[in-house]
Amino acid sequence: ETGVTQTPRHLVMGMTNKKSLKCEQHLGHNAMYWYKQSAKKPLELMFVYNFKEQTENNSVPSRFSPECPNSSHLFLHLHTLQPEDSALYLCASSPGLAGGPSTDTQYFGPGTRLTVL
Amino acid sequence: GQNIDQPTEMTATEGAIVQINCTYQTSGFNGLFWYQQHAGEAPTFLSYNVLDGLEEKGRFSSFLSRSKGYSYLLLKELQMKDSASYLCAVRDSNYQLIWGAGTKLIIKP
């Protein structure tokens, strides 16, 4: 029980579909993250939100669109994905620091296993 | 470029001791993390080192040498449930986490 939940746990979608991944944290944290995890590769940081403001966008294609309506919820909107986008998408949160990058320990959700056909 | 190296896979026997190494080359250093990830599950935090030396937490210990750009995770009295991937991550000068690809640890009876 990590206090970070993600839905759905599994998702299969076609390249023309639009879907959204949801993350919710119950830890009272102020920073939230989206990562992509592919087999035998390092975690790839996609987006960072600190106090609901996006502070990082690591050259992620525009077919991935994040949304952070409050410090407890984070969404990843998906549209016109490619088969190479198939991966495990992990959400994480950390306590965060006001006015700057988070330096604290990140706690992860169980991930959404995404398959793009 | 920034790089974290750790072995892809290791095998050990139940009840034994195993050491998983991690070497890093990063732009600056603001701490090193070890995470455990069971197949299909979330990575879970194991340890954090920012100063040189050994940090012990029960059966798990983590060591850091900043001058050598080197860390290891030591697991004692191995149990079958320790079969998992172990991820090393370094926080760089911009406080970004740089991740290794993980070491898959297989425990045999």
PDB file of C-alpha atoms in Angstrom:
ATOM      1  CA  GLU A   1       0.000   0.000   0.000  1.00  0.00           C
ATOM      2  CA  THR A   2       1.933   3.004  -1.274  1.00  0.00           C
ATOM      3  CA  GLY A   3      -0.776   5.626  -1.138  1.00  0.00           C
ATOM      4  CA  VAL A   4      -0.593   6.200  -4.890  1.00  0.00           C
ATOM      5  CA  THR A   5      -3.278   4.625  -7.053  1.00  0.00           C
ATOM      6  CA  GLN A   6      -3.511   4.395 -10.817  1.00  0.00           C
ATOM      7  CA  THR A   7      -6.377   3.468 -13.123  1.00  0.00           C
ATOM      8  CA  PRO A   8      -6.785   1.573 -15.290  1.00  0.00           C
ATOM      9  CA  ARG A   9      -4.185  -1.083 -14.501  1.00  0.00           C
ATOM     10  CA  HIS A  10      -4.279  -2.393 -18.071  1.00  0.00           C
ATOM     11  CA  LEU A  11      -5.276  -0.639 -21.293  1.00  0.00           C
ATOM     12  CA  VAL A  12      -5.352  -1.796 -24.890  1.00  0.00           C
ATOM     13  CA  MET A  13      -6.035   0.852 -27.498  1.00  0.00           C
ATOM     14  CA  GLY A  14      -5.857   1.386 -31.217  1.00  0.00           C
ATOM     15  CA  MET A  15      -3.754   4.098 -32.774  1.00  0.00           C
ATOM     16  CA  THR A  16      -6.781   6.294 -33.442  1.00  0.00           C
ATOM     17  CA  ASN A  17      -8.282   6.046 -29.964  1.00  0.00           C
ATOM     18  CA  LYS A  18      -8.289   8.676 -27.242  1.00  0.00           C
ATOM     19  CA  LYS A  19      -7.909   7.514 -23.658  1.00  0.00           C
ATOM     20  CA  SER A  20      -6.790   8.912 -20.306  1.00  0.00           C
ATOM     21  CA  LEU A  21      -4.721   7.508 -17.468  1.00  0.00           C
ATOM     22  CA  LYS A  22      -5.527   8.618 -13.941  1.00  0.00           C
ATOM     23  CA  CYS A  23      -3.320   8.883 -10.879  1.00  0.00           C
ATOM     24  CA  GLU A  24      -4.346   9.817  -7.348  1.00  0.00           C
ATOM     25  CA  GLN A  25      -2.144  10.202  -4.311  1.00  0.00           C
ATOM     26  CA  HIS A  26      -3.336  10.104  -0.712  1.00  0.00           C
ATOM     27  CA  LEU A  27      -0.043  11.155   0.883  1.00  0.00           C
ATOM     28  CA  GLY A  28      -0.518  14.898   1.057  1.00  0.00           C
ATOM     29  CA  HIS A  29       2.327  15.424  -1.420  1.00  0.00           C
ATOM     30  CA  ASN A  30       2.772  18.462  -3.637  1.00  0.00           C
ATOM     31  CA  ALA A  31       4.793  17.059  -6.533  1.00  0.00           C
ATOM     32  CA  MET A  32       3.621  14.443  -9.038  1.00  0.00           C
ATOM     33  CA  TYR A  33       5.394  12.696 -11.913  1.00  0.00           C
ATOM     34  CA  TRP A  34       4.697  10.606 -14.994  1.00  0.00           C
ATOM     35  CA  TYR A  35       7.284   8.010 -16.051  1.00  0.00           C
ATOM     36  CA  LYS A  36       7.464   5.571 -18.937  1.00  0.00           C
ATOM     37  CA  GLN A  37       9.013   2.169 -18.209  1.00  0.00           C
ATOM     38  CA  SER A  38       9.987  -0.059 -21.126  1.00  0.00           C
ATOM     39  CA  ALA A  39      11.493  -3.514 -20.756  1.00  0.00           C
ATOM     40  CA  LYS A  40      15.175  -3.505 -19.782  1.00  0.00           C
ATOM     41  CA  LYS A  41      15.394   0.292 -20.091  1.00  0.00           C
ATOM     42  CA  PRO A  42      15.783   2.976 -17.419  1.00  0.00           C
ATOM     43  CA  LEU A  43      12.735   4.819 -16.235  1.00  0.00           C
ATOM     44  CA  GLU A  44      12.053   7.781 -18.517  1.00  0.00           C
ATOM     45  CA  LEU A  45      10.751  10.900 -16.825  1.00  0.00           C
ATOM     46  CA  MET A  46       7.955  12.443 -18.900  1.00  0.00           C
ATOM     47  CA  PHE A  47       6.356  15.217 -16.849  1.00  0.00           C
ATOM     48  CA  VAL A  48       6.714  16.827 -13.437  1.00  0.00           C
ATOM     49  CA  TYR A  49       4.172  18.933 -11.593  1.00  0.00           C
ATOM     50  CA  ASN A  50       5.156  20.843  -8.469  1.00  0.00           C
ATOM     51  CA  PHE A  51       2.303  22.540  -6.635  1.00  0.00           C
ATOM     52  CA  LYS A  52       0.093  21.980  -9.727  1.00  0.00           C
ATOM     53  CA  GLU A  53       2.552  23.791 -12.004  1.00  0.00           C
ATOM     54  CA  GLN A  54       4.306  21.849 -14.745  1.00  0.00           C
ATOM     55  CA  THR A  55       8.035  22.156 -14.165  1.00  0.00           C
ATOM     56  CA  GLU A  56       9.391  19.515 -16.537  1.00  0.00           C
ATOM     57  CA  ASN A  57       8.477  18.263 -19.990  1.00  0.00           C
ATOM     58  CA  ASN A  58      11.257  16.037 -21.213  1.00  0.00           C
ATOM     59  CA  SER A  59      10.718  16.367 -24.959  1.00  0.00           C
ATOM     60  CA  VAL A  60       7.618  14.232 -24.817  1.00  0.00           C
ATOM     61  CA  PRO A  61       5.592  13.993 -28.068  1.00  0.00           C
ATOM     62  CA  SER A  62       2.406  16.036 -28.129  1.00  0.00           C
ATOM     63  CA  ARG A  63       0.296  12.881 -28.392  1.00  0.00           C
ATOM     64  CA  PHE A  64       0.834  12.704 -24.605  1.00  0.00           C
ATOM     65  CA  SER A  65      -0.916  15.517 -22.747  1.00  0.00           C
ATOM     66  CA  PRO A  66      -0.747  15.837 -18.946  1.00  0.00           C
ATOM     67  CA  GLU A  67      -3.270  17.509 -16.690  1.00  0.00           C
ATOM     68  CA  CYS A  68      -2.973  18.283 -12.986  1.00  0.00           C
ATOM     69  CA  PRO A  69      -6.213  19.789 -11.653  1.00  0.00           C
ATOM     70  CA  ASN A  70      -5.031  19.689  -8.020  1.00  0.00           C
ATOM     71  CA  SER A  71      -2.093  18.367  -6.047  1.00  0.00           C
ATOM     72  CA  SER A  72      -3.791  14.988  -5.467  1.00  0.00           C
ATOM     73  CA  HIS A  73      -4.728  14.115  -9.051  1.00  0.00           C
ATOM     74  CA  LEU A  74      -2.762  13.708 -12.238  1.00  0.00           C
ATOM     75  CA  PHE A  75      -3.970  12.648 -15.664  1.00  0.00           C
ATOM     76  CA  LEU A  76      -2.214  11.601 -18.847  1.00  0.00           C
ATOM     77  CA  HIS A  77      -4.361  12.070 -21.939  1.00  0.00           C
ATOM     78  CA  LEU A  78      -3.439   9.869 -24.877  1.00  0.00           C
ATOM     79  CA  HIS A  79      -4.330  10.294 -28.556  1.00  0.00           C
ATOM     80  CA  THR A  80      -3.097   8.882 -31.856  1.00  0.00           C
ATOM     81  CA  LEU A  81      -0.441   6.783 -30.133  1.00  0.00           C
ATOM     82  CA  GLN A  82       2.093   4.567 -31.891  1.00  0.00           C
ATOM     83  CA  PRO A  83       2.888   0.903 -31.180  1.00  0.00           C
ATOM     84  CA  GLU A  84       6.266   1.957 -29.720  1.00  0.00           C
ATOM     85  CA  ASP A  85       4.351   3.809 -27.002  1.00  0.00           C
ATOM     86  CA  SER A  86       3.383   0.447 -25.524  1.00  0.00           C
ATOM     87  CA  ALA A  87       4.949   0.373 -22.046  1.00  0.00           C
ATOM     88  CA  LEU A  88       4.247   0.577 -18.328  1.00  0.00           C
ATOM     89  CA  TYR A  89       3.288   4.125 -17.330  1.00  0.00           C
ATOM     90  CA  LEU A  90       4.110   4.919 -13.731  1.00  0.00           C
ATOM     91  CA  CYS A  91       2.889   7.788 -11.642  1.00  0.00           C
ATOM     92  CA  ALA A  92       4.844   8.966  -8.581  1.00  0.00           C
ATOM     93  CA  SER A  93       4.512  11.651  -5.948  1.00  0.00           C
ATOM     94  CA  SER A  94       6.841  13.327  -3.469  1.00  0.00           C
ATOM     95  CA  PRO A  95       6.456  15.969  -0.762  1.00  0.00           C
ATOM     96  CA  GLY A  96       7.824  18.705  -3.023  1.00  0.00           C
ATOM     97  CA  LEU A  97       9.332  22.087  -2.240  1.00  0.00           C
ATOM     98  CA  ALA A  98       7.632  25.421  -2.652  1.00  0.00           C
ATOM     99  CA  GLY A  99       9.128  27.454  -5.462  1.00  0.00           C
ATOM    100  CA  GLY A 100      11.616  24.854  -6.675  1.00  0.00           C
ATOM    101  CA  PRO A 101      12.271  21.301  -7.819  1.00  0.00           C
ATOM    102  CA  SER A 102      11.373  18.448  -5.547  1.00  0.00           C
ATOM    103  CA  THR A 103      14.311  16.919  -3.728  1.00  0.00           C
ATOM    104  CA  ASP A 104      12.374  14.367  -1.798  1.00  0.00           C
ATOM    105  CA  THR A 105      11.798  10.634  -2.079  1.00  0.00           C
ATOM    106  CA  GLN A 106       9.326   9.598  -4.748  1.00  0.00           C
ATOM    107  CA  TYR A 107       6.567   7.076  -4.076  1.00  0.00           C
ATOM    108  CA  PHE A 108       5.162   5.148  -7.005  1.00  0.00           C
ATOM    109  CA  GLY A 109       1.805   3.839  -8.064  1.00  0.00           C
ATOM    110  CA  PRO A 110       1.401   0.320  -9.535  1.00  0.00           C
ATOM    111  CA  GLY A 111       1.362   1.592 -13.098  1.00  0.00           C
ATOM    112  CA  THR A 112      -0.836   1.218 -16.161  1.00  0.00           C
ATOM    113  CA  ARG A 113       0.260  -1.433 -18.648  1.00  0.00           C
ATOM    114  CA  LEU A 114      -0.510   0.154 -22.039  1.00  0.00           C
ATOM    115  CA  THR A 115      -0.638  -1.778 -25.289  1.00  0.00           C
ATOM    116  CA  VAL A 116      -1.092   0.121 -28.552  1.00  0.00           C
ATOM    117  CA  LEU A 117      -2.232  -1.994 -31.484  1.00  0.00           C
TER     118      LEU A 117
ATOM    119  CA  GLY B   1      26.183  12.348 -20.970  1.00  0.00           C
ATOM    120  CA  GLN B   2      24.798  10.986 -17.741  1.00  0.00           C
ATOM    121  CA  ASN B   3      24.960   7.274 -17.123  1.00  0.00           C
ATOM    122  CA  ILE B   4      24.034   4.729 -14.476  1.00  0.00           C
ATOM    123  CA  ASP B   5      25.416   1.198 -14.838  1.00  0.00           C
ATOM    124  CA  GLN B   6      24.215  -1.869 -12.998  1.00  0.00           C
ATOM    125  CA  PRO B   7      24.269  -5.573 -13.939  1.00  0.00           C
ATOM    126  CA  THR B   8      21.280  -6.747 -15.950  1.00  0.00           C
ATOM    127  CA  GLU B   9      20.690  -9.934 -13.994  1.00  0.00           C
ATOM    128  CA  MET B  10      22.066 -11.800 -10.989  1.00  0.00           C
ATOM    129  CA  THR B  11      21.294 -15.170  -9.438  1.00  0.00           C
ATOM    130  CA  ALA B  12      21.728 -16.104  -5.785  1.00  0.00           C
ATOM    131  CA  THR B  13      20.718 -18.850  -3.388  1.00  0.00           C
ATOM    132  CA  GLU B  14      18.148 -18.609  -0.620  1.00  0.00           C
ATOM    133  CA  GLY B  15      19.830 -17.813   2.696  1.00  0.00           C
ATOM    134  CA  ALA B  16      22.962 -16.408   1.050  1.00  0.00           C
ATOM    135  CA  ILE B  17      24.268 -12.835   0.619  1.00  0.00           C
ATOM    136  CA  VAL B  18      24.271 -10.870  -2.641  1.00  0.00           C
ATOM    137  CA  GLN B  19      25.794  -7.512  -3.570  1.00  0.00           C
ATOM    138  CA  ILE B  20      24.322  -5.463  -6.416  1.00  0.00           C
ATOM    139  CA  ASN B  21      26.674  -2.792  -7.731  1.00  0.00           C
ATOM    140  CA  CYS B  22      25.837   0.558  -9.278  1.00  0.00           C
ATOM    141  CA  THR B  23      28.297   2.966 -10.876  1.00  0.00           C
ATOM    142  CA  TYR B  24      27.330   6.411 -12.025  1.00  0.00           C
ATOM    143  CA  GLN B  25      28.563   9.349 -14.062  1.00  0.00           C
ATOM    144  CA  THR B  26      26.325  12.355 -13.584  1.00  0.00           C
ATOM    145  CA  SER B  27      26.496  16.127 -13.707  1.00  0.00           C
ATOM    146  CA  GLY B  28      26.639  16.707  -9.988  1.00  0.00           C
ATOM    147  CA  PHE B  29      25.419  14.546  -7.150  1.00  0.00           C
ATOM    148  CA  ASN B  30      22.626  15.110  -4.655  1.00  0.00           C
ATOM    149  CA  GLY B  31      21.959  11.628  -3.375  1.00  0.00           C
ATOM    150  CA  LEU B  32      21.534   8.047  -4.526  1.00  0.00           C
ATOM    151  CA  PHE B  33      18.413   5.897  -4.180  1.00  0.00           C
ATOM    152  CA  TRP B  34      17.739   2.191  -4.318  1.00  0.00           C
ATOM    153  CA  TYR B  35      14.267   0.905  -5.183  1.00  0.00           C
ATOM    154  CA  GLN B  36      12.842  -2.618  -5.319  1.00  0.00           C
ATOM    155  CA  GLN B  37      10.326  -3.541  -8.011  1.00  0.00           C
ATOM    156  CA  HIS B  38       8.514  -6.863  -8.092  1.00  0.00           C
ATOM    157  CA  ALA B  39       7.203  -7.912 -11.486  1.00  0.00           C
ATOM    158  CA  GLY B  40       4.053  -6.010 -12.378  1.00  0.00           C
ATOM    159  CA  GLU B  41       4.212  -3.840  -9.264  1.00  0.00           C
ATOM    160  CA  ALA B  42       5.288  -0.339  -8.251  1.00  0.00           C
ATOM    161  CA  PRO B  43       8.915   0.440  -7.428  1.00  0.00           C
ATOM    162  CA  THR B  44       9.203   0.783  -3.650  1.00  0.00           C
ATOM    163  CA  PHE B  45      11.814   2.874  -1.851  1.00  0.00           C
ATOM    164  CA  LEU B  46      14.574   0.930  -0.104  1.00  0.00           C
ATOM    165  CA  SER B  47      17.358   3.341   0.795  1.00  0.00           C
ATOM    166  CA  TYR B  48      18.932   6.751   0.327  1.00  0.00           C
ATOM    167  CA  ASN B  49      22.627   7.652   0.581  1.00  0.00           C
ATOM    168  CA  VAL B  50      24.034  11.156   0.301  1.00  0.00           C
ATOM    169  CA  LEU B  51      27.210  10.804   2.412  1.00  0.00           C
ATOM    170  CA  ASP B  52      29.948   8.210   2.017  1.00  0.00           C
ATOM    171  CA  GLY B  53      29.568   5.052   4.006  1.00  0.00           C
ATOM    172  CA  LEU B  54      27.179   2.274   4.826  1.00  0.00           C
ATOM    173  CA  GLU B  55      23.502   2.618   5.720  1.00  0.00           C
ATOM    174  CA  GLU B  56      21.955  -0.462   7.280  1.00  0.00           C
ATOM    175  CA  LYS B  57      18.261  -1.315   7.394  1.00  0.00           C
ATOM    176  CA  GLY B  58      17.626  -4.815   8.643  1.00  0.00           C
ATOM    177  CA  ARG B  59      18.667  -7.359   6.022  1.00  0.00           C
ATOM    178  CA  PHE B  60      19.412  -4.617   3.488  1.00  0.00           C
ATOM    179  CA  SER B  61      22.418  -2.276   3.499  1.00  0.00           C
ATOM    180  CA  SER B  62      23.501   0.364   0.995  1.00  0.00           C
ATOM    181  CA  PHE B  63      26.998   1.752   0.550  1.00  0.00           C
ATOM    182  CA  LEU B  64      28.189   4.900  -1.203  1.00  0.00           C
ATOM    183  CA  SER B  65      31.571   6.178  -2.353  1.00  0.00           C
ATOM    184  CA  ARG B  66      31.153   9.572  -4.004  1.00  0.00           C
ATOM    185  CA  SER B  67      34.808   9.801  -5.052  1.00  0.00           C
ATOM    186  CA  LYS B  68      34.477   6.536  -6.976  1.00  0.00           C
ATOM    187  CA  GLY B  69      30.963   7.165  -8.290  1.00  0.00           C
ATOM    188  CA  TYR B  70      29.967   3.823  -6.817  1.00  0.00           C
ATOM    189  CA  SER B  71      27.277   2.293  -4.677  1.00  0.00           C
ATOM    190  CA  TYR B  72      26.156  -1.184  -3.775  1.00  0.00           C
ATOM    191  CA  LEU B  73      23.077  -2.742  -2.251  1.00  0.00           C
ATOM    192  CA  LEU B  74      23.805  -5.693   0.039  1.00  0.00           C
ATOM    193  CA  LEU B  75      21.049  -8.196   0.750  1.00  0.00           C
ATOM    194  CA  LYS B  76      21.622 -10.714   3.548  1.00  0.00           C
ATOM    195  CA  GLU B  77      19.773 -13.917   4.484  1.00  0.00           C
ATOM    196  CA  LEU B  78      18.091 -13.966   1.097  1.00  0.00           C
ATOM    197  CA  GLN B  79      14.469 -15.012   0.921  1.00  0.00           C
ATOM    198  CA  MET B  80      12.463 -16.103  -2.100  1.00  0.00           C
ATOM    199  CA  LYS B  81      10.414 -12.908  -1.830  1.00  0.00           C
ATOM    200  CA  ASP B  82      13.588 -10.897  -2.552  1.00  0.00           C
ATOM    201  CA  SER B  83      13.323 -12.012  -6.185  1.00  0.00           C
ATOM    202  CA  ALA B  84      12.718  -8.675  -7.899  1.00  0.00           C
ATOM    203  CA  SER B  85      14.392  -5.941  -9.898  1.00  0.00           C
ATOM    204  CA  TYR B  86      16.546  -3.466  -8.004  1.00  0.00           C
ATOM    205  CA  LEU B  87      16.765   0.052  -9.412  1.00  0.00           C
ATOM    206  CA  CYS B  88      19.586   2.503  -8.720  1.00  0.00           C
ATOM    207  CA  ALA B  89      18.912   6.214  -9.242  1.00  0.00           C
ATOM    208  CA  VAL B  90      21.101   9.293  -8.754  1.00  0.00           C
ATOM    209  CA  ARG B  91      19.883  12.835  -8.203  1.00  0.00           C
ATOM    210  CA  ASP B  92      21.981  15.224 -10.286  1.00  0.00           C
ATOM    211  CA  SER B  93      22.870  18.877  -9.813  1.00  0.00           C
ATOM    212  CA  ASN B  94      19.448  19.895 -11.167  1.00  0.00           C
ATOM    213  CA  TYR B  95      17.753  17.576  -8.667  1.00  0.00           C
ATOM    214  CA  GLN B  96      16.602  15.319 -11.475  1.00  0.00           C
ATOM    215  CA  LEU B  97      16.647  11.576 -10.885  1.00  0.00           C
ATOM    216  CA  ILE B  98      18.789   9.627 -13.360  1.00  0.00           C
ATOM    217  CA  TRP B  99      17.787   5.963 -13.382  1.00  0.00           C
ATOM    218  CA  GLY B 100      19.660   2.770 -14.102  1.00  0.00           C
ATOM    219  CA  ALA B 101      17.969   0.023 -16.122  1.00  0.00           C
ATOM    220  CA  GLY B 102      17.661  -2.174 -13.028  1.00  0.00           C
ATOM    221  CA  THR B 103      19.134  -5.487 -11.918  1.00  0.00           C
ATOM    222  CA  LYS B 104      16.878  -8.519 -12.000  1.00  0.00           C
ATOM    223  CA  LEU B 105      17.684 -10.699  -9.004  1.00  0.00           C
ATOM    224  CA  ILE B 106      16.701 -14.359  -9.178  1.00  0.00           C
ATOM    225  CA  ILE B 107      16.697 -16.341  -5.928  1.00  0.00           C
ATOM    226  CA  LYS B 108      16.989 -20.121  -6.152  1.00  0.00           C
ATOM    227  CA  PRO B 109      16.103 -22.569  -3.363  1.00  0.00           C
TER     228      PRO B 109
END
